[in-house]
PDB file of C-alpha atoms in Angstrom:
ATOM      1  CA  MET A   1     -16.418 -56.561   4.174  1.00 84.00           C
ATOM      2  CA  ARG A   2     -18.945 -53.850   4.958  1.00 85.00           C
ATOM      3  CA  GLU A   3     -18.145 -50.157   4.797  1.00 84.00           C
ATOM      4  CA  THR A   4     -18.273 -49.043   8.411  1.00 87.00           C
ATOM      5  CA  ILE A   5     -17.394 -46.053  10.563  1.00 88.00           C
ATOM      6  CA  ILE A   6     -16.604 -46.601  14.214  1.00 90.00           C
ATOM      7  CA  GLU A   7     -16.845 -43.946  16.908  1.00 89.00           C
ATOM      8  CA  THR A   8     -13.229 -43.350  17.915  1.00 92.00           C
ATOM      9  CA  GLU A   9     -12.077 -41.249  20.844  1.00 93.00           C
ATOM     10  CA  ALA A  10     -10.652 -38.656  18.447  1.00 94.00           C
ATOM     11  CA  MET A  11     -13.923 -38.493  16.527  1.00 95.00           C
ATOM     12  CA  SER A  12     -15.834 -37.810  19.739  1.00 95.00           C
ATOM     13  CA  ARG A  13     -13.450 -34.980  20.638  1.00 96.00           C
ATOM     14  CA  PHE A  14     -13.816 -33.560  17.134  1.00 97.00           C
ATOM     15  CA  ASP A  15     -17.619 -33.581  17.341  1.00 97.00           C
ATOM     16  CA  SER A  16     -17.540 -31.866  20.733  1.00 97.00           C
ATOM     17  CA  ALA A  17     -15.124 -29.167  19.548  1.00 97.00           C
ATOM     18  CA  VAL A  18     -17.163 -28.345  16.441  1.00 97.00           C
ATOM     19  CA  ASP A  19     -20.392 -28.361  18.468  1.00 96.00           C
ATOM     20  CA  GLU A  20     -18.846 -25.790  20.812  1.00 95.00           C
ATOM     21  CA  VAL A  21     -17.876 -23.295  18.104  1.00 95.00           C
ATOM     22  CA  VAL A  22     -21.143 -23.798  16.195  1.00 95.00           C
ATOM     23  CA  SER A  23     -23.280 -23.120  19.270  1.00 94.00           C
ATOM     24  CA  ALA A  24     -21.148 -20.217  20.553  1.00 91.00           C
ATOM     25  CA  ASP A  25     -22.184 -16.629  20.067  1.00 88.00           C
ATOM     26  CA  ARG A  26     -20.637 -14.931  17.070  1.00 82.00           C
ATOM     27  CA  GLY A  27     -17.952 -13.199  19.128  1.00 79.00           C
ATOM     28  CA  LEU A  28     -16.953 -16.438  20.850  1.00 81.00           C
ATOM     29  CA  SER A  29     -16.735 -18.575  17.731  1.00 87.00           C
ATOM     30  CA  GLY A  30     -13.381 -19.451  16.193  1.00 92.00           C
ATOM     31  CA  PHE A  31     -11.266 -21.938  14.280  1.00 95.00           C
ATOM     32  CA  VAL A  32     -10.998 -25.663  15.006  1.00 96.00           C
ATOM     33  CA  LEU A  33      -7.759 -27.368  13.984  1.00 95.00           C
ATOM     34  CA  ALA A  34      -8.004 -31.129  13.338  1.00 96.00           C
ATOM     35  CA  TYR A  35      -4.598 -32.616  12.583  1.00 95.00           C
ATOM     36  CA  GLY A  36      -2.694 -35.881  12.326  1.00 93.00           C
ATOM     37  CA  GLN A  37      -0.882 -38.171   9.936  1.00 91.00           C
ATOM     38  CA  ALA A  38      -2.601 -39.511   6.841  1.00 88.00           C
ATOM     39  CA  GLY A  39      -4.962 -42.415   7.500  1.00 88.00           C
ATOM     40  CA  ARG A  40      -5.924 -41.398  11.030  1.00 91.00           C
ATOM     41  CA  GLY A  41      -9.616 -40.689  10.335  1.00 93.00           C
ATOM     42  CA  LYS A  42      -9.649 -36.868  10.146  1.00 95.00           C
ATOM     43  CA  SER A  43     -11.495 -36.627   6.847  1.00 94.00           C
ATOM     44  CA  VAL A  44     -13.967 -39.333   7.855  1.00 94.00           C
ATOM     45  CA  ALA A  45     -14.808 -37.435  11.040  1.00 95.00           C
ATOM     46  CA  ALA A  46     -15.271 -34.135   9.196  1.00 96.00           C
ATOM     47  CA  ASP A  47     -17.296 -35.670   6.386  1.00 95.00           C
ATOM     48  CA  ARG A  48     -19.550 -37.473   8.855  1.00 95.00           C
ATOM     49  CA  TYR A  49     -20.178 -34.310  10.885  1.00 96.00           C
ATOM     50  CA  HIS A  50     -20.945 -32.338   7.721  1.00 96.00           C
ATOM     51  CA  PHE A  51     -23.333 -35.016   6.449  1.00 94.00           C
ATOM     52  CA  MET A  52     -25.191 -35.352   9.745  1.00 94.00           C
ATOM     53  CA  ARG A  53     -25.266 -31.743  10.959  1.00 94.00           C
ATOM     54  CA  GLY A  54     -24.676 -29.511   7.973  1.00 94.00           C
ATOM     55  CA  GLY A  55     -22.167 -26.895   6.921  1.00 96.00           C
ATOM     56  CA  ALA A  56     -20.040 -26.357   3.819  1.00 97.00           C
ATOM     57  CA  TYR A  57     -17.298 -28.861   3.005  1.00 97.00           C
ATOM     58  CA  VAL A  58     -14.373 -28.172   0.664  1.00 97.00           C
ATOM     59  CA  ARG A  59     -11.551 -30.603  -0.111  1.00 96.00           C
ATOM     60  CA  VAL A  60      -8.574 -28.560  -1.272  1.00 96.00           C
ATOM     61  CA  TRP A  61      -6.959 -29.249  -4.626  1.00 95.00           C
ATOM     62  CA  GLN A  62      -3.248 -28.735  -5.153  1.00 91.00           C
ATOM     63  CA  GLY A  63      -2.322 -25.338  -6.606  1.00 89.00           C
ATOM     64  CA  TRP A  64      -5.697 -23.642  -6.256  1.00 93.00           C
ATOM     65  CA  SER A  65      -5.618 -19.884  -6.847  1.00 94.00           C
ATOM     66  CA  GLN A  66      -7.660 -17.500  -4.728  1.00 95.00           C
ATOM     67  CA  THR A  67     -10.365 -17.406  -7.389  1.00 96.00           C
ATOM     68  CA  ALA A  68     -10.572 -21.196  -7.764  1.00 96.00           C
ATOM     69  CA  PHE A  69     -10.713 -21.708  -3.994  1.00 97.00           C
ATOM     70  CA  LEU A  70     -13.374 -19.073  -3.347  1.00 97.00           C
ATOM     71  CA  GLN A  71     -15.461 -20.201  -6.307  1.00 96.00           C
ATOM     72  CA  ARG A  72     -15.550 -23.693  -4.822  1.00 96.00           C
ATOM     73  CA  LEU A  73     -16.284 -22.384  -1.332  1.00 97.00           C
ATOM     74  CA  LEU A  74     -19.156 -20.262  -2.658  1.00 96.00           C
ATOM     75  CA  PHE A  75     -20.540 -23.291  -4.493  1.00 96.00           C
ATOM     76  CA  GLU A  76     -20.555 -25.324  -1.260  1.00 96.00           C
ATOM     77  CA  VAL A  77     -21.923 -22.500   0.924  1.00 96.00           C
ATOM     78  CA  ARG A  78     -24.847 -22.128  -1.469  1.00 93.00           C
ATOM     79  CA  GLY A  79     -25.541 -25.839  -0.990  1.00 87.00           C
ATOM     80  CA  LYS A  80     -27.625 -26.084  -4.128  1.00 75.00           C
ATOM     81  CA  ASN A  81     -27.212 -27.929  -7.396  1.00 67.00           C
ATOM     82  CA  THR A  82     -26.271 -24.816  -9.348  1.00 75.00           C
ATOM     83  CA  ASP A  83     -23.452 -24.234 -11.796  1.00 84.00           C
ATOM     84  CA  MET A  84     -19.967 -23.522 -10.485  1.00 88.00           C
ATOM     85  CA  PRO A  85     -19.625 -19.736  -9.930  1.00 89.00           C
ATOM     86  CA  ARG A  86     -17.497 -17.826 -12.442  1.00 89.00           C
ATOM     87  CA  HIS A  87     -17.135 -14.595 -10.464  1.00 93.00           C
ATOM     88  CA  THR A  88     -13.812 -13.067  -9.471  1.00 94.00           C
ATOM     89  CA  GLY A  89     -12.296 -14.183  -6.180  1.00 93.00           C
ATOM     90  CA  ASN A  90     -13.214 -10.952  -4.410  1.00 95.00           C
ATOM     91  CA  ARG A  91     -16.828 -11.084  -5.633  1.00 96.00           C
ATOM     92  CA  CYS A  92     -17.107 -14.706  -4.480  1.00 97.00           C
ATOM     93  CA  LYS A  93     -15.835 -13.638  -1.076  1.00 97.00           C
ATOM     94  CA  GLU A  94     -18.438 -10.889  -0.811  1.00 97.00           C
ATOM     95  CA  MET A  95     -21.209 -13.329  -1.754  1.00 97.00           C
ATOM     96  CA  ILE A  96     -19.977 -15.914   0.778  1.00 97.00           C
ATOM     97  CA  VAL A  97     -20.057 -13.286   3.515  1.00 98.00           C
ATOM     98  CA  GLN A  98     -23.584 -12.251   2.580  1.00 97.00           C
ATOM     99  CA  LEU A  99     -24.830 -15.841   2.618  1.00 96.00           C
ATOM    100  CA  LEU A 100     -23.192 -16.638   5.958  1.00 97.00           C
ATOM    101  CA  GLN A 101     -24.540 -13.472   7.525  1.00 95.00           C
ATOM    102  CA  ASP A 102     -28.026 -14.684   6.586  1.00 94.00           C
ATOM    103  CA  GLU A 103     -27.363 -18.282   7.677  1.00 94.00           C
ATOM    104  CA  ARG A 104     -24.272 -18.995   9.744  1.00 95.00           C
ATOM    105  CA  LYS A 105     -22.800 -22.457   9.189  1.00 95.00           C
ATOM    106  CA  PRO A 106     -19.417 -24.134   9.790  1.00 97.00           C
ATOM    107  CA  LEU A 107     -16.859 -24.233   6.977  1.00 98.00           C
ATOM    108  CA  PHE A 108     -14.902 -27.510   6.738  1.00 98.00           C
ATOM    109  CA  ILE A 109     -11.646 -27.115   4.819  1.00 98.00           C
ATOM    110  CA  ASP A 110     -10.088 -30.543   4.287  1.00 97.00           C
ATOM    111  CA  GLU A 111      -6.392 -30.884   3.377  1.00 95.00           C
ATOM    112  CA  ALA A 112      -6.003 -27.266   4.459  1.00 95.00           C
ATOM    113  CA  ASP A 113      -2.224 -27.730   4.724  1.00 92.00           C
ATOM    114  CA  ARG A 114      -2.176 -27.592   0.903  1.00 92.00           C
ATOM    115  CA  LEU A 115      -3.414 -23.980   0.911  1.00 92.00           C
ATOM    116  CA  LYS A 116      -1.224 -20.920   0.718  1.00 90.00           C
ATOM    117  CA  ILE A 117      -1.333 -18.653   3.756  1.00 90.00           C
ATOM    118  CA  ASP A 118      -3.289 -15.988   1.860  1.00 92.00           C
ATOM    119  CA  ARG A 119      -6.193 -18.410   1.480  1.00 94.00           C
ATOM    120  CA  ILE A 120      -6.224 -18.876   5.260  1.00 93.00           C
ATOM    121  CA  GLU A 121      -6.353 -15.084   5.489  1.00 94.00           C
ATOM    122  CA  ASP A 122      -9.416 -15.152   3.214  1.00 96.00           C
ATOM    123  CA  LEU A 123     -11.038 -17.565   5.648  1.00 96.00           C
ATOM    124  CA  ARG A 124     -10.119 -15.298   8.565  1.00 94.00           C
ATOM    125  CA  ASP A 125     -11.783 -12.361   6.798  1.00 96.00           C
ATOM    126  CA  ILE A 126     -14.930 -14.411   6.249  1.00 97.00           C
ATOM    127  CA  HIS A 127     -14.928 -15.567   9.861  1.00 96.00           C
ATOM    128  CA  GLU A 128     -14.446 -12.003  11.142  1.00 94.00           C
ATOM    129  CA  MET A 129     -17.355 -10.702   9.086  1.00 95.00           C
ATOM    130  CA  THR A 130     -19.805 -13.520   9.826  1.00 96.00           C
ATOM    131  CA  GLY A 131     -18.740 -15.434  12.931  1.00 95.00           C
ATOM    132  CA  ALA A 132     -18.948 -18.650  10.907  1.00 96.00           C
ATOM    133  CA  PRO A 133     -16.705 -21.316  12.467  1.00 96.00           C
ATOM    134  CA  VAL A 134     -13.813 -22.527  10.315  1.00 97.00           C
ATOM    135  CA  VAL A 135     -12.640 -26.139  10.701  1.00 97.00           C
ATOM    136  CA  LEU A 136      -9.187 -26.731   9.225  1.00 97.00           C
ATOM    137  CA  ILE A 137      -8.313 -30.398   8.622  1.00 97.00           C
ATOM    138  CA  GLY A 138      -4.748 -31.319   7.703  1.00 95.00           C
ATOM    139  CA  GLU A 139      -1.498 -33.090   8.481  1.00 91.00           C
ATOM    140  CA  GLU A 140       1.045 -31.792  10.986  1.00 85.00           C
ATOM    141  CA  GLY A 141       2.520 -29.376   8.445  1.00 85.00           C
ATOM    142  CA  ILE A 142      -0.462 -27.120   9.007  1.00 88.00           C
ATOM    143  CA  PHE A 143       1.176 -25.870  12.213  1.00 85.00           C
ATOM    144  CA  GLY A 144       4.002 -24.354  10.198  1.00 81.00           C
ATOM    145  CA  LEU A 145       1.489 -22.678   7.908  1.00 82.00           C
ATOM    146  CA  LEU A 146      -0.553 -21.134  10.715  1.00 84.00           C
ATOM    147  CA  SER A 147       2.483 -20.038  12.704  1.00 78.00           C
ATOM    148  CA  GLU A 148       3.271 -17.551   9.926  1.00 75.00           C
ATOM    149  CA  ARG A 149       0.406 -15.335  11.083  1.00 78.00           C
ATOM    150  CA  ARG A 150      -0.203 -14.804  14.804  1.00 80.00           C
ATOM    151  CA  ARG A 151      -3.554 -13.156  14.128  1.00 83.00           C
ATOM    152  CA  ILE A 152      -4.773 -16.460  12.676  1.00 86.00           C
ATOM    153  CA  TRP A 153      -3.267 -18.713  15.325  1.00 87.00           C
ATOM    154  CA  SER A 154      -4.896 -16.671  18.095  1.00 87.00           C
ATOM    155  CA  ARG A 155      -8.308 -17.525  16.648  1.00 89.00           C
ATOM    156  CA  VAL A 156      -7.850 -21.299  17.006  1.00 92.00           C
ATOM    157  CA  ALA A 157     -10.339 -22.200  19.731  1.00 93.00           C
ATOM    158  CA  TYR A 158      -9.745 -25.972  19.735  1.00 94.00           C
ATOM    159  CA  GLU A 159      -7.014 -28.355  18.571  1.00 95.00           C
ATOM    160  CA  VAL A 160      -8.010 -31.976  17.987  1.00 96.00           C
ATOM    161  CA  GLU A 161      -5.238 -34.496  17.363  1.00 95.00           C
ATOM    162  CA  PHE A 162      -6.035 -37.684  15.464  1.00 95.00           C
ATOM    163  CA  GLY A 163      -3.525 -40.230  16.712  1.00 93.00           C
ATOM    164  CA  PRO A 164      -3.072 -43.917  15.863  1.00 93.00           C
ATOM    165  CA  ILE A 165      -6.081 -46.220  16.058  1.00 91.00           C
ATOM    166  CA  SER A 166      -5.974 -48.138  19.353  1.00 94.00           C
ATOM    167  CA  PRO A 167      -6.033 -51.954  19.762  1.00 95.00           C
ATOM    168  CA  SER A 168      -9.610 -51.834  21.081  1.00 95.00           C
ATOM    169  CA  GLU A 169     -10.648 -49.729  18.088  1.00 94.00           C
ATOM    170  CA  VAL A 170      -8.976 -52.252  15.764  1.00 96.00           C
ATOM    171  CA  ALA A 171     -11.037 -55.027  17.353  1.00 96.00           C
ATOM    172  CA  LEU A 172     -14.252 -53.006  17.128  1.00 95.00           C
ATOM    173  CA  TYR A 173     -13.622 -52.118  13.487  1.00 95.00           C
ATOM    174  CA  ALA A 174     -12.907 -55.763  12.650  1.00 96.00           C
ATOM    175  CA  MET A 175     -16.110 -56.951  14.295  1.00 95.00           C
ATOM    176  CA  GLN A 176     -18.376 -54.300  12.776  1.00 95.00           C
ATOM    177  CA  GLY A 177     -16.769 -54.308   9.338  1.00 93.00           C
ATOM    178  CA  ALA A 178     -16.086 -57.988   8.762  1.00 94.00           C
ATOM    179  CA  GLY A 179     -17.525 -59.941  11.690  1.00 95.00           C
ATOM    180  CA  LEU A 180     -14.025 -60.896  12.811  1.00 96.00           C
ATOM    181  CA  ASP A 181     -13.294 -61.725  16.445  1.00 97.00           C
ATOM    182  CA  ILE A 182      -9.707 -60.640  17.105  1.00 96.00           C
ATOM    183  CA  PRO A 183      -8.143 -61.209  20.551  1.00 96.00           C
ATOM    184  CA  LEU A 184      -6.723 -58.089  22.173  1.00 94.00           C
ATOM    185  CA  ALA A 185      -3.126 -59.323  21.919  1.00 95.00           C
ATOM    186  CA  LEU A 186      -3.460 -59.729  18.159  1.00 96.00           C
ATOM    187  CA  SER A 187      -5.321 -56.415  17.835  1.00 96.00           C
ATOM    188  CA  SER A 188      -2.388 -54.765  19.600  1.00 96.00           C
ATOM    189  CA  GLU A 189       0.029 -56.287  17.115  1.00 95.00           C
ATOM    190  CA  ILE A 190      -2.096 -55.114  14.189  1.00 95.00           C
ATOM    191  CA  ALA A 191      -2.218 -51.577  15.582  1.00 94.00           C
ATOM    192  CA  GLN A 192       1.574 -51.606  15.996  1.00 93.00           C
ATOM    193  CA  ARG A 193       2.393 -53.056  12.569  1.00 92.00           C
ATOM    194  CA  THR A 194       0.069 -50.644  10.740  1.00 92.00           C
ATOM    195  CA  GLU A 195       1.160 -47.678  12.886  1.00 90.00           C
ATOM    196  CA  GLY A 196      -2.508 -47.065  13.625  1.00 89.00           C
ATOM    197  CA  ASP A 197      -3.334 -46.188  10.024  1.00 92.00           C
ATOM    198  CA  PHE A 198      -7.041 -46.820   9.336  1.00 91.00           C
ATOM    199  CA  ARG A 199      -6.425 -47.521   5.657  1.00 90.00           C
ATOM    200  CA  LEU A 200      -3.812 -50.171   6.402  1.00 93.00           C
ATOM    201  CA  VAL A 201      -6.031 -51.698   9.083  1.00 94.00           C
ATOM    202  CA  ARG A 202      -8.833 -51.927   6.523  1.00 93.00           C
ATOM    203  CA  ASN A 203      -6.512 -53.637   4.040  1.00 93.00           C
ATOM    204  CA  MET A 204      -5.472 -56.137   6.674  1.00 94.00           C
ATOM    205  CA  MET A 205      -9.111 -56.861   7.528  1.00 95.00           C
ATOM    206  CA  LEU A 206      -9.758 -57.701   3.881  1.00 95.00           C
ATOM    207  CA  LEU A 207      -7.035 -60.357   4.000  1.00 95.00           C
ATOM    208  CA  LEU A 208      -8.172 -61.705   7.357  1.00 96.00           C
ATOM    209  CA  GLU A 209     -11.798 -61.868   6.202  1.00 95.00           C
ATOM    210  CA  LYS A 210     -10.749 -63.836   3.122  1.00 93.00           C
ATOM    211  CA  SER A 211      -8.786 -66.255   5.298  1.00 93.00           C
ATOM    212  CA  ALA A 212     -11.715 -66.564   7.729  1.00 93.00           C
ATOM    213  CA  LYS A 213     -14.129 -67.464   4.937  1.00 93.00           C
ATOM    214  CA  ALA A 214     -11.722 -70.079   3.612  1.00 91.00           C
ATOM    215  CA  SER A 215     -11.252 -71.685   7.026  1.00 90.00           C
ATOM    216  CA  GLY A 216     -14.847 -71.332   8.188  1.00 90.00           C
ATOM    217  CA  SER A 217     -13.799 -69.605  11.412  1.00 90.00           C
ATOM    218  CA  PHE A 218     -14.151 -65.866  12.032  1.00 94.00           C
ATOM    219  CA  THR A 219     -12.029 -65.965  15.173  1.00 95.00           C
ATOM    220  CA  VAL A 220      -8.597 -64.719  14.125  1.00 95.00           C
ATOM    221  CA  ASP A 221      -5.716 -66.845  15.397  1.00 94.00           C
ATOM    222  CA  ARG A 222      -1.935 -66.566  15.237  1.00 95.00           C
ATOM    223  CA  ALA A 223      -1.618 -68.446  11.953  1.00 94.00           C
ATOM    224  CA  MET A 224      -4.194 -66.282  10.192  1.00 94.00           C
ATOM    225  CA  LEU A 225      -2.511 -63.093  11.346  1.00 95.00           C
ATOM    226  CA  ASP A 226       0.973 -64.317  10.394  1.00 94.00           C
ATOM    227  CA  ALA A 227      -0.292 -65.081   6.884  1.00 92.00           C
ATOM    228  CA  ALA A 228      -1.744 -61.570   6.570  1.00 93.00           C
ATOM    229  CA  LEU A 229       1.405 -59.934   7.940  1.00 92.00           C
ATOM    230  CA  SER A 230       3.576 -61.781   5.449  1.00 91.00           C
ATOM    231  CA  ALA A 231       1.410 -60.776   2.488  1.00 87.00           C
ATOM    232  CA  ARG A 232       2.892 -57.283   2.157  1.00 84.00           C
ATOM    233  CA  THR A 233       4.936 -54.566   3.837  1.00 81.00           C
ATOM    234  CA  TRP A 234       2.604 -52.913   6.300  1.00 80.00           C
ATOM    235  CA  ARG A 235       4.609 -49.799   7.079  1.00 68.00           C
ATOM    236  CA  ARG A 236       7.514 -47.838   5.751  1.00 57.00           C
ATOM    237  CA  LYS A 237      10.773 -48.168   7.627  1.00 51.00           C
TER     238      LYS A 237
END
C-alpha cells in the first residue's frame, strides 16, 4: 500500500481558513481552531499546509513548561538547523516576536489541547505583537481550555471541524492508496464500522489489499470485507 493523502472536504476548509488569516492585514489576522476526534486528519492537514506553504510547526509534548514550549517554538520559527535554544522562556518569547515582526508567518500548534492555558496566553501575546496567525490543532477538549479566557476566544477567526471520513472519501483513499475498487455500499459500511477514523480505515485497507493480492482481484466484494471485519475489533463500544 502506498502512503497517500487525499483532499478531504475538511482539509479544503482548513486550507481556506489558514489562507484567509495569512493573507489578512495584521489587524485582521487571528486564530484558527482545527478540532475533531483522533484519527480525523487534523495533523495531516496542518503538516501538509506547513510543508507546502511555510510557517512554524510545533507538536506539543505532555507536561511542557513555558521555557520548554517557547524554546521549541523559537527553534521552529528560526527554521534553521541550529542548536535548540537554551534561553529563558521570556527571552525566547522576545526573540520570537522580533523574528515574526521581520517575517510574519503562521504558527501551527498541534495537540494544543495538551497545553496549559498560560501557554495559550503566550501565543496571544505573540500574536498581538506581530499579527502572526496562530493555528491551534486539537481534540474537542480544546474548547474547554479556550473558554477559560474570553480574550483568547474572541480572537478565533475560524473554526474548522474534522468529522468522520465519508464513504466517498473511503473509496478514493482505497483506490489511490492500494488500487482497490470498493463499491459505495461497502465503503459506507467501512466508514460506519471505523467511525470515520483515518487510521482504522488505513488498517482495513492493508487487510483488504492483502486479500486482493491473494485472490487476484482488486474489486472488493462482500466476502473480502467480511473477512477483514472479522479480523479485529474496529471500534470501541
